Amino acid sequence: MGGSIAAAVVKPAVRGAGRAADAALEGLLDSRLAGDVVERLAASPLAARAACGALQGPLVEAVAADLVRYRVADRLLSEGLLEQTTARVLEGEEFENVVQAALESPTVERLIGSAIESRLLDQAVVRLLESDDLWLIVDEIASSPAVTAAIAQQSASFADQVAGGVRSRSLSADAWVEQRARKAFRRRPAPPPGPRAG
Amino acid sequence: MSLAANGAHAVIRPAHAVEATAAPVAYVGIVTRAIAFAADAAVIHFVAITVAGTFALILSVLSPPNKFDEAILVVGSAAYGLWLVGYFVVFWSATGQTLGNRLLQIRVSRAVDGMVPSPSAALLRFGGLIVAALPLFAGFLPILLDDRRRGAHDVLAGTVVVSAPPAEITAVRS
């Protein structure tokens, strides 16, 4: 009987105390002071030493072992997190900025220049030219409908150009010959093109 | 588009044919026509030589008796004549354009209405062409002097040769 009374009194008190502690903790975490403290801690040599010690110690191996044990990578992959992250990185402005900066940097330019001048590239080109697969690809592309259509179109336009030149010259020759003939036969000059007679 | 029958030859008459009668017509002169004719001659002879060569090869293997030589010559000549006449008559009466005409963008049409000539008119024009060439090509001289640049064969068949840009040809066919 005494135990049940004690339970009835103590339990609500404990629950109330717990709620008060939660509220106090939340208030503390939201406070500016807590933020300042964390920032100062993170910037302090103490945090650097702690991180250094953790990395030097067995923590890294333990974390790695746990990652393998709990198949963290598999879980992340199966949940599509990696795809989402990759998509976000590729679509984001940050990636574009990084690539842009890399392309504009003199170091990358120098690296690309030395790669082009290196023997490795020459050897790669020689091996590529010697491979049968390359010529298969070239044959495939050369016989593709798009390429044959483009060549045919170019040939046709060249033929049109030649025929156009012949036409314009022959029309001039028509007029010239006719003018001389009319003069020789004392006929009036040819009338300009007009509506169809008849 | 409407069907217009004229004599024995019915042609598909385009809707714009009436407008064409009012549109300016550029009659084609002798040089352009000569070039077109030369192109036609090249096509005709290329085909004729190819076919004749093929038959000559076949006959060289078959070795027919000599008594058939004359018959082969007659048949070959008749085939050549038919090919020559057929080439012009069919092209003129079908589209108004031989391959050479097409190259030079010119067209043979009836003088009265601008439509393609009938097969009989085309045949008459071809006959007139031969006759015009016989007296040292004198039959073509009127092309230089006539206001519509018509030769004797054109007058005979009632045709003219006009400029025919591709757009116009497409319109005539549609």
Short mmCIF file of C-alpha atoms in Angstrom, two decimals:
data_model
loop_
_atom_site.label_atom_id
_atom_site.label_comp_id
_atom_site.label_asym_id
_atom_site.label_seq_id
_atom_site.Cartn_x
_atom_site.Cartn_y
_atom_site.Cartn_z
CA MET A 1 0.00 0.00 0.00
CA GLY A 2 2.79 2.39 1.06
CA GLY A 3 4.75 1.39 -2.08
CA SER A 4 1.85 2.24 -4.40
CA ILE A 5 1.39 5.62 -2.76
CA ALA A 6 5.08 6.37 -3.17
CA ALA A 7 4.90 5.30 -6.80
CA ALA A 8 1.90 7.53 -7.40
CA VAL A 9 3.73 10.53 -5.98
CA VAL A 10 7.26 9.93 -7.23
CA LYS A 11 6.51 8.93 -10.86
CA PRO A 12 4.80 12.21 -11.88
CA ALA A 13 7.53 14.13 -10.14
CA VAL A 14 10.20 12.22 -12.04
CA ARG A 15 8.30 12.70 -15.35
CA GLY A 16 8.00 16.44 -14.68
CA ALA A 17 11.66 16.70 -13.83
CA GLY A 18 12.55 14.87 -17.05
CA ARG A 19 10.43 17.21 -19.15
CA ALA A 20 11.98 20.22 -17.43
CA ALA A 21 15.46 18.86 -18.15
CA ASP A 22 14.56 18.31 -21.83
CA ALA A 23 13.23 21.83 -22.14
CA ALA A 24 16.32 23.23 -20.43
CA LEU A 25 18.59 21.27 -22.78
CA GLU A 26 16.72 22.42 -25.85
CA GLY A 27 16.88 26.01 -24.63
CA LEU A 28 20.57 25.61 -24.04
CA LEU A 29 21.20 24.12 -27.49
CA ASP A 30 19.21 26.87 -29.15
CA SER A 31 21.01 29.55 -27.23
CA ARG A 32 23.63 31.76 -28.77
CA LEU A 33 26.01 30.90 -25.96
CA ALA A 34 25.99 27.21 -26.93
CA GLY A 35 26.76 28.13 -30.53
CA ASP A 36 29.63 30.32 -29.47
CA VAL A 37 31.00 27.61 -27.22
CA VAL A 38 30.88 25.01 -29.99
CA GLU A 39 32.51 27.38 -32.43
CA ARG A 40 35.28 28.21 -30.00
CA LEU A 41 35.78 24.56 -29.21
CA ALA A 42 35.97 23.65 -32.88
CA ALA A 43 38.48 26.42 -33.52
CA SER A 44 40.57 25.59 -30.48
CA PRO A 45 43.82 23.56 -30.54
CA LEU A 46 42.08 21.14 -28.24
CA ALA A 47 39.66 20.08 -30.99
CA ALA A 48 42.52 19.74 -33.45
CA ARG A 49 44.46 17.60 -30.98
CA ALA A 50 41.41 15.51 -30.29
CA ALA A 51 40.75 14.92 -33.99
CA CYS A 52 44.41 14.15 -34.58
CA GLY A 53 44.45 11.71 -31.69
CA ALA A 54 41.29 10.04 -32.94
CA LEU A 55 42.71 9.63 -36.42
CA GLN A 56 45.98 8.27 -35.10
CA GLY A 57 44.28 5.88 -32.73
CA PRO A 58 42.34 2.69 -33.41
CA LEU A 59 39.13 4.63 -34.03
CA VAL A 60 39.59 4.73 -37.80
CA GLU A 61 40.11 0.98 -38.04
CA ALA A 62 37.15 0.39 -35.78
CA VAL A 63 34.91 2.64 -37.84
CA ALA A 64 36.09 0.99 -41.05
CA ALA A 65 35.45 -2.45 -39.61
CA ASP A 66 31.96 -1.36 -38.54
CA LEU A 67 31.27 0.10 -41.95
CA VAL A 68 32.09 -3.28 -43.46
CA ARG A 69 30.33 -5.26 -40.77
CA TYR A 70 27.09 -3.37 -40.98
CA ARG A 71 27.30 -3.20 -44.79
CA VAL A 72 26.88 0.56 -44.74
CA ALA A 73 27.97 0.95 -48.37
CA ASP A 74 25.43 -1.64 -49.55
CA ARG A 75 22.67 0.06 -47.62
CA LEU A 76 23.54 3.46 -48.98
CA LEU A 77 23.63 2.12 -52.51
CA SER A 78 20.37 0.23 -52.15
CA GLU A 79 18.61 3.32 -50.84
CA GLY A 80 19.68 5.33 -53.88
CA LEU A 81 21.53 7.82 -51.75
CA LEU A 82 24.61 7.64 -53.92
CA GLU A 83 22.62 8.33 -57.10
CA GLN A 84 20.87 11.26 -55.48
CA THR A 85 24.15 12.66 -54.20
CA THR A 86 25.82 12.22 -57.59
CA ALA A 87 22.90 13.85 -59.38
CA ARG A 88 22.95 16.73 -56.94
CA VAL A 89 26.70 17.22 -57.40
CA LEU A 90 26.50 17.04 -61.18
CA GLU A 91 23.53 19.35 -61.44
CA GLY A 92 24.79 21.82 -58.89
CA GLU A 93 26.51 25.06 -59.69
CA GLU A 94 29.40 24.09 -57.44
CA PHE A 95 30.54 21.29 -59.73
CA GLU A 96 30.39 23.58 -62.75
CA ASN A 97 32.37 26.21 -60.91
CA VAL A 98 34.99 23.68 -59.86
CA VAL A 99 35.36 22.36 -63.41
CA GLN A 100 35.48 25.89 -64.80
CA ALA A 101 38.16 26.88 -62.32
CA ALA A 102 40.12 23.72 -63.07
CA LEU A 103 39.98 24.32 -66.81
CA GLU A 104 41.12 27.89 -66.39
CA SER A 105 43.97 27.08 -64.08
CA PRO A 106 47.50 27.22 -65.56
CA THR A 107 48.36 23.95 -63.82
CA VAL A 108 45.73 22.01 -65.76
CA GLU A 109 46.81 23.72 -68.95
CA ARG A 110 50.39 22.71 -68.28
CA LEU A 111 49.34 19.14 -67.47
CA ILE A 112 47.32 18.82 -70.66
CA GLY A 113 50.19 20.28 -72.68
CA SER A 114 52.68 17.83 -71.25
CA ALA A 115 50.21 14.96 -71.78
CA ILE A 116 49.86 15.90 -75.44
CA GLU A 117 53.62 16.12 -75.87
CA SER A 118 54.28 12.87 -74.04
CA ARG A 119 55.23 9.66 -75.78
CA LEU A 120 52.33 7.95 -74.12
CA LEU A 121 49.87 9.77 -76.32
CA ASP A 122 51.88 8.97 -79.46
CA GLN A 123 51.95 5.33 -78.53
CA ALA A 124 48.25 5.35 -77.79
CA VAL A 125 47.52 6.90 -81.19
CA VAL A 126 49.76 4.37 -82.95
CA ARG A 127 48.06 1.48 -81.18
CA LEU A 128 44.66 2.94 -81.95
CA LEU A 129 45.49 3.25 -85.64
CA GLU A 130 46.80 -0.32 -85.70
CA SER A 131 43.69 -1.76 -84.07
CA ASP A 132 41.09 -3.41 -86.29
CA ASP A 133 38.30 -2.15 -84.09
CA LEU A 134 39.01 1.43 -85.10
CA TRP A 135 38.60 0.60 -88.78
CA LEU A 136 35.45 -1.31 -88.04
CA ILE A 137 34.09 1.82 -86.37
CA VAL A 138 35.25 3.98 -89.27
CA ASP A 139 33.57 1.62 -91.77
CA GLU A 140 30.42 1.63 -89.70
CA ILE A 141 30.33 5.42 -89.56
CA ALA A 142 31.24 5.82 -93.24
CA SER A 143 28.42 3.52 -94.33
CA SER A 144 25.88 5.02 -91.95
CA PRO A 145 22.81 6.58 -93.62
CA ALA A 146 23.51 9.98 -92.09
CA VAL A 147 27.02 10.18 -93.55
CA THR A 148 26.03 8.82 -96.99
CA ALA A 149 23.10 11.24 -97.08
CA ALA A 150 25.41 14.13 -96.22
CA ILE A 151 27.89 13.13 -98.96
CA ALA A 152 25.08 12.71 -101.48
CA GLN A 153 23.68 16.10 -100.56
CA GLN A 154 27.07 17.73 -100.92
CA SER A 155 27.62 16.07 -104.31
CA ALA A 156 24.16 17.13 -105.45
CA SER A 157 24.71 20.70 -104.34
CA PHE A 158 28.05 20.76 -106.18
CA ALA A 159 26.36 19.44 -109.35
CA ASP A 160 23.63 22.05 -108.90
CA GLN A 161 26.27 24.73 -108.59
CA VAL A 162 27.98 23.61 -111.81
CA ALA A 163 24.65 23.37 -113.65
CA GLY A 164 23.70 26.82 -112.33
CA GLY A 165 26.92 28.25 -113.73
CA VAL A 166 26.28 26.63 -117.11
CA ARG A 167 22.70 27.93 -117.12
CA SER A 168 23.60 31.53 -116.38
CA ARG A 169 26.36 31.54 -118.99
CA SER A 170 24.16 29.91 -121.62
CA LEU A 171 21.41 32.49 -121.02
CA SER A 172 23.93 35.29 -121.52
CA ALA A 173 25.15 33.54 -124.68
CA ASP A 174 21.52 33.26 -125.90
CA ALA A 175 21.07 36.99 -125.60
CA TRP A 176 24.44 37.77 -127.18
CA VAL A 177 23.93 35.48 -130.18
CA GLU A 178 20.38 36.69 -130.70
CA GLN A 179 21.41 40.33 -130.55
CA ARG A 180 24.09 39.76 -133.23
CA ALA A 181 21.70 37.78 -135.44
CA ARG A 182 18.98 40.41 -135.19
CA LYS A 183 21.45 43.12 -136.02
CA ALA A 184 22.71 41.14 -139.01
CA PHE A 185 19.18 40.61 -140.31
CA ARG A 186 18.19 44.21 -139.44
CA ARG A 187 15.46 43.10 -137.07
CA ARG A 188 14.33 45.03 -134.01
CA PRO A 189 15.75 43.84 -130.64
CA ALA A 190 14.01 40.97 -128.87
CA PRO A 191 11.10 42.03 -126.63
CA PRO A 192 11.44 41.49 -122.88
CA PRO A 193 9.70 38.44 -121.32
CA GLY A 194 5.94 39.01 -121.24
CA PRO A 195 2.67 37.17 -120.72
CA ARG A 196 2.18 33.97 -122.68
CA ALA A 197 0.90 34.65 -126.17
CA GLY A 198 -1.84 32.63 -127.73
CA MET B 1 -6.21 20.64 -109.82
CA SER B 2 -8.57 19.70 -112.61
CA LEU B 3 -8.46 17.39 -115.57
CA ALA B 4 -8.48 19.16 -118.90
CA ALA B 5 -8.84 17.10 -122.01
CA ASN B 6 -7.56 18.66 -125.18
CA GLY B 7 -7.99 16.55 -128.28
CA ALA B 8 -6.91 12.98 -127.72
CA HIS B 9 -4.41 13.93 -125.05
CA ALA B 10 -5.68 14.48 -121.52
CA VAL B 11 -3.30 16.23 -119.19
CA ILE B 12 -3.48 17.06 -115.54
CA ARG B 13 -4.02 20.75 -115.53
CA PRO B 14 -2.78 22.54 -112.43
CA ALA B 15 -4.95 25.08 -110.72
CA HIS B 16 -2.40 27.81 -111.39
CA ALA B 17 -2.41 27.14 -115.16
CA VAL B 18 -4.77 30.04 -115.72
CA GLU B 19 -2.50 32.33 -113.74
CA ALA B 20 0.47 31.01 -115.72
CA THR B 21 -0.96 32.42 -118.88
CA ALA B 22 -0.70 35.90 -117.38
CA ALA B 23 2.72 35.38 -115.79
CA PRO B 24 5.83 36.53 -117.69
CA VAL B 25 7.26 33.73 -119.81
CA ALA B 26 10.98 33.55 -120.53
CA TYR B 27 11.52 31.87 -123.89
CA VAL B 28 14.81 30.04 -124.15
CA GLY B 29 17.40 30.81 -126.79
CA ILE B 30 19.45 28.71 -129.14
CA VAL B 31 22.60 28.26 -127.06
CA THR B 32 20.81 26.92 -123.99
CA ARG B 33 18.72 24.61 -126.16
CA ALA B 34 21.82 23.37 -127.98
CA ILE B 35 23.54 22.57 -124.66
CA ALA B 36 20.46 20.72 -123.44
CA PHE B 37 20.30 18.79 -126.71
CA ALA B 38 23.99 17.89 -126.41
CA ALA B 39 23.36 16.58 -122.90
CA ASP B 40 20.45 14.52 -124.24
CA ALA B 41 22.65 13.17 -127.04
CA ALA B 42 25.27 12.18 -124.47
CA VAL B 43 22.66 10.29 -122.41
CA ILE B 44 21.16 8.62 -125.49
CA HIS B 45 24.50 7.48 -126.83
CA PHE B 46 25.84 6.38 -123.47
CA VAL B 47 22.84 4.10 -123.01
CA ALA B 48 22.92 2.95 -126.65
CA ILE B 49 26.63 2.13 -126.55
CA THR B 50 26.29 0.31 -123.24
CA VAL B 51 23.39 -1.79 -124.50
CA ALA B 52 25.03 -2.41 -127.89
CA GLY B 53 28.29 -3.41 -126.20
CA THR B 54 26.47 -5.82 -123.92
CA PHE B 55 24.68 -7.45 -126.85
CA ALA B 56 27.91 -7.58 -128.86
CA LEU B 57 29.60 -9.44 -126.00
CA ILE B 58 26.68 -11.86 -125.72
CA LEU B 59 26.67 -12.46 -129.48
CA SER B 60 30.44 -13.00 -129.48
CA VAL B 61 29.93 -15.88 -127.09
CA LEU B 62 26.88 -17.31 -128.85
CA SER B 63 28.51 -16.94 -132.28
CA PRO B 64 25.36 -16.88 -134.45
CA PRO B 65 25.74 -17.90 -138.13
CA ASN B 66 26.83 -15.17 -140.53
CA LYS B 67 23.50 -15.24 -142.32
CA PHE B 68 21.94 -13.57 -139.27
CA ASP B 69 24.29 -10.58 -139.42
CA GLU B 70 21.98 -8.49 -141.53
CA ALA B 71 18.98 -9.35 -139.40
CA ILE B 72 20.88 -8.39 -136.24
CA LEU B 73 21.90 -5.11 -137.88
CA VAL B 74 18.31 -4.33 -138.85
CA VAL B 75 16.97 -5.19 -135.40
CA GLY B 76 19.75 -3.14 -133.73
CA SER B 77 19.11 -0.15 -135.94
CA ALA B 78 15.38 -0.35 -135.34
CA ALA B 79 15.95 -0.58 -131.59
CA TYR B 80 18.26 2.44 -131.72
CA GLY B 81 15.74 4.43 -133.76
CA LEU B 82 12.96 3.48 -131.39
CA TRP B 83 15.07 4.44 -128.39
CA LEU B 84 16.01 7.77 -129.98
CA VAL B 85 12.47 8.73 -130.92
CA GLY B 86 10.97 7.28 -127.75
CA TYR B 87 13.35 9.19 -125.54
CA PHE B 88 12.25 12.58 -126.83
CA VAL B 89 8.60 11.80 -127.42
CA VAL B 90 8.07 10.22 -124.00
CA PHE B 91 9.91 12.93 -122.08
CA TRP B 92 8.35 15.83 -123.97
CA SER B 93 4.82 14.46 -123.69
CA ALA B 94 5.17 13.25 -120.09
CA THR B 95 6.81 16.17 -118.31
CA GLY B 96 7.85 18.53 -121.09
CA GLN B 97 11.45 17.97 -120.04
CA THR B 98 14.16 15.62 -121.24
CA LEU B 99 17.11 15.02 -118.92
CA GLY B 100 19.08 17.71 -120.73
CA ASN B 101 16.16 20.12 -120.39
CA ARG B 102 15.99 19.35 -116.72
CA LEU B 103 19.68 20.09 -116.33
CA LEU B 104 19.25 23.46 -118.01
CA GLN B 105 15.88 24.07 -116.31
CA ILE B 106 13.94 24.53 -119.52
CA ARG B 107 10.71 22.94 -120.66
CA VAL B 108 8.85 22.26 -123.90
CA SER B 109 5.24 23.36 -123.65
CA ARG B 110 2.30 24.05 -125.90
CA ALA B 111 2.38 27.58 -127.24
CA VAL B 112 -1.32 28.15 -126.61
CA ASP B 113 -1.70 27.20 -122.99
CA GLY B 114 1.69 26.22 -121.58
CA MET B 115 0.73 22.60 -120.96
CA VAL B 116 2.87 19.61 -121.96
CA PRO B 117 2.51 18.65 -125.65
CA SER B 118 0.55 15.56 -126.60
CA PRO B 119 2.48 12.46 -127.80
CA SER B 120 1.45 13.17 -131.39
CA ALA B 121 2.66 16.78 -131.11
CA ALA B 122 5.87 15.54 -129.52
CA LEU B 123 6.36 13.06 -132.38
CA LEU B 124 5.67 15.80 -134.90
CA ARG B 125 8.17 18.05 -133.12
CA PHE B 126 10.83 15.34 -133.29
CA GLY B 127 10.19 14.86 -137.01
CA GLY B 128 10.38 18.62 -137.45
CA LEU B 129 13.66 18.65 -135.56
CA ILE B 130 15.18 16.19 -138.04
CA VAL B 131 13.82 18.14 -141.00
CA ALA B 132 15.07 21.45 -139.55
CA ALA B 133 18.57 20.03 -139.19
CA LEU B 134 18.77 18.67 -142.74
CA PRO B 135 19.37 21.96 -144.65
CA LEU B 136 22.53 22.76 -142.68
CA PHE B 137 20.49 23.51 -139.55
CA ALA B 138 18.68 26.34 -141.32
CA GLY B 139 15.46 25.28 -139.64
CA PHE B 140 16.85 26.49 -136.33
CA LEU B 141 17.62 30.02 -137.55
CA PRO B 142 14.13 31.34 -136.71
CA ILE B 143 14.97 30.75 -133.03
CA LEU B 144 17.31 33.75 -133.32
CA LEU B 145 14.74 36.00 -134.96
CA ASP B 146 11.33 34.95 -133.67
CA ASP B 147 9.93 36.90 -130.72
CA ARG B 148 9.07 33.64 -128.99
CA ARG B 149 12.34 32.03 -130.03
CA ARG B 150 10.60 29.29 -132.00
CA GLY B 151 12.38 27.07 -134.50
CA ALA B 152 10.70 25.47 -137.50
CA HIS B 153 9.96 22.34 -135.49
CA ASP B 154 8.32 24.45 -132.75
CA VAL B 155 6.10 26.18 -135.29
CA LEU B 156 5.24 22.83 -136.84
CA ALA B 157 4.26 21.24 -133.50
CA GLY B 158 2.82 24.40 -131.91
CA THR B 159 5.30 24.41 -129.05
CA VAL B 160 7.64 26.81 -127.31
CA VAL B 161 10.63 26.24 -125.06
CA VAL B 162 10.43 28.16 -121.80
CA SER B 163 12.51 28.61 -118.72
CA ALA B 164 11.34 26.29 -115.94
CA PRO B 165 12.88 26.78 -112.51
CA PRO B 166 12.41 23.79 -110.12
CA ALA B 167 9.63 25.51 -108.16
CA GLU B 168 7.61 25.94 -111.29
CA ILE B 169 8.15 22.31 -112.32
CA THR B 170 6.98 21.14 -108.90
CA ALA B 171 3.90 23.29 -109.23
CA VAL B 172 3.12 21.96 -112.74
CA ARG B 173 3.41 18.36 -111.54
CA SER B 174 1.28 18.94 -108.48
#
